[in-house]
mmCIF file of C-alpha atoms in Angstrom:
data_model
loop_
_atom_site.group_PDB
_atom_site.id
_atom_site.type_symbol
_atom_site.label_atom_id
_atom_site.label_comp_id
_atom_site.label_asym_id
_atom_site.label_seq_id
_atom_site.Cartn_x
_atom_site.Cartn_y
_atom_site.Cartn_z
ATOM 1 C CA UNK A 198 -2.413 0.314 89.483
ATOM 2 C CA UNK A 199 -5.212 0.218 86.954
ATOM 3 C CA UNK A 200 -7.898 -2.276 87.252
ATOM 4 C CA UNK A 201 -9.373 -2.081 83.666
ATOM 5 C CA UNK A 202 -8.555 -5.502 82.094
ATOM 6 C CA UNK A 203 -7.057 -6.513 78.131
ATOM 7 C CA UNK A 204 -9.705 -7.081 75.892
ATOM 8 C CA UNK A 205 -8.651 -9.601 72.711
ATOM 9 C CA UNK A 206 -10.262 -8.821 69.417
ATOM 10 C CA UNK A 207 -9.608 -11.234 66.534
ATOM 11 C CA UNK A 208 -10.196 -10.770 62.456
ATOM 12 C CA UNK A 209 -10.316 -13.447 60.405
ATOM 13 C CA UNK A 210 -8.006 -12.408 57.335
ATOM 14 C CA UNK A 211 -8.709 -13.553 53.657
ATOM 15 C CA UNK A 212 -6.944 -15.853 51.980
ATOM 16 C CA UNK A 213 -3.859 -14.805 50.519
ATOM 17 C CA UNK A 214 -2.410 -15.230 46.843
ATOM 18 C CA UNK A 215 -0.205 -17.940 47.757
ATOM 19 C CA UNK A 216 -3.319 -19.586 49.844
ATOM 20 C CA UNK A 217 -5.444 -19.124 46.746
ATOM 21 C CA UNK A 218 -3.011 -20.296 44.747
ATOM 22 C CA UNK A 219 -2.654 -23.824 46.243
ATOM 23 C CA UNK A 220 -6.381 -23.967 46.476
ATOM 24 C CA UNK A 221 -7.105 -23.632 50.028
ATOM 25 C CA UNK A 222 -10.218 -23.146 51.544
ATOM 26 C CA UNK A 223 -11.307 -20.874 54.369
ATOM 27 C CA UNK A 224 -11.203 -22.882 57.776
ATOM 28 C CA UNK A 225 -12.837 -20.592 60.004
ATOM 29 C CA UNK A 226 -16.132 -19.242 60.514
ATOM 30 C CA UNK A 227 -16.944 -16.480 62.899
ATOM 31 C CA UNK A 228 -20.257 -16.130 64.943
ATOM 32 C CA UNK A 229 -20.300 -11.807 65.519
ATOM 33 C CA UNK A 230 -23.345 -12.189 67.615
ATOM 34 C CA UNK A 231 -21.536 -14.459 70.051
ATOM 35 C CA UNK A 232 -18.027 -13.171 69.722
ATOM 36 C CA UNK A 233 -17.273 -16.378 68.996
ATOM 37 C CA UNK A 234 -14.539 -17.987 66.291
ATOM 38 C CA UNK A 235 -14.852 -21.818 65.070
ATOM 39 C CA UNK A 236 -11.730 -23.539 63.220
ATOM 40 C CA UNK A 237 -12.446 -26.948 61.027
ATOM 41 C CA UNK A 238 -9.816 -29.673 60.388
ATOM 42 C CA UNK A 239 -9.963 -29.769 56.349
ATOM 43 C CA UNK A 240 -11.345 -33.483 55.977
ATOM 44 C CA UNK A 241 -12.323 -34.368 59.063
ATOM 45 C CA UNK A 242 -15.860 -34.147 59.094
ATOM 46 C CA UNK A 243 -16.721 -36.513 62.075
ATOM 47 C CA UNK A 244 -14.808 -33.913 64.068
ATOM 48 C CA UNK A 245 -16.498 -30.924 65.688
ATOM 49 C CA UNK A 246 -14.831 -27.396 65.103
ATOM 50 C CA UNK A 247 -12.612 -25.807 67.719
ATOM 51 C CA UNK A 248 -14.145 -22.786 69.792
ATOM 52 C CA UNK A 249 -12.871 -20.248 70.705
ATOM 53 C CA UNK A 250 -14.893 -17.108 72.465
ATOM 54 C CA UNK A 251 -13.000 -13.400 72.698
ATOM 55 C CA UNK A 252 -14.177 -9.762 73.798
ATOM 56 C CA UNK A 253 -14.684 -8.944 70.309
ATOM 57 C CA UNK A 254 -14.661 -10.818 66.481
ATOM 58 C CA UNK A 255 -14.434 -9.807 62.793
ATOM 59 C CA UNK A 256 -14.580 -11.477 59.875
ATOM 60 C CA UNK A 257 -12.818 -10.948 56.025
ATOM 61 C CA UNK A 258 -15.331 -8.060 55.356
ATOM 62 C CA UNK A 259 -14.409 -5.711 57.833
ATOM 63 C CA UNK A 260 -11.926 -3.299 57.083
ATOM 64 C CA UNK A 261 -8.779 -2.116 58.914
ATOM 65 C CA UNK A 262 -10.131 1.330 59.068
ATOM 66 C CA UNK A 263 -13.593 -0.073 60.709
ATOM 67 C CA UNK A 264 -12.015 -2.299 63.518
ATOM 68 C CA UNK A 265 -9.863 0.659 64.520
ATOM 69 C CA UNK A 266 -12.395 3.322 65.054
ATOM 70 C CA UNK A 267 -14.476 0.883 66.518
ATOM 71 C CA UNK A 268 -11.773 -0.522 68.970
ATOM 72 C CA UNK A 269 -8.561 1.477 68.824
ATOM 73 C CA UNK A 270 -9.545 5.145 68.183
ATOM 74 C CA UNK A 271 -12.053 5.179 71.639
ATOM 75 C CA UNK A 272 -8.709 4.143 73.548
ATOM 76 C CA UNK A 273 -6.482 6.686 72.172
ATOM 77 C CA UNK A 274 -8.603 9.814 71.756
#
């Protein structure tokens, strides 16, 4: 049985055309330092973010190519 353990990555996405479309705003900012991920309520600004902390983060700049050679392609090769 292997001991290594799962390690959970997350990307923040853009917004898409429908999103933009309907005028939504980005909700979540991402801390890359910290691997850490923090979701606002839209209007509730007496209410702190939600946090959320994973092995790994990216945000809407990062391509699909980058996150896989920099996660994916060490596991496979």
């Amino acid at each position: 049985m292997a001991s290594e353990s799962v390690k959970v990555v997350v990307r923040c996405r853009p917004l898409n055309d429908r999103e933009k479309a309907m005028n939504c705003k980005t909700v979540i900012s991402i801390d890359s330092s910290h691997c850490q991920c923090f979701i606002e309520k839209p209007g509730a600004t007496e209410e702190p973010p939600k946090q959320f902390t994973f092995d790994g983060t990216y945000y809407i700049n990062h391509s699909t190519e980058q996150i896989y050679n920099e996660i994916a392609y060490p596991l496979v090769e």
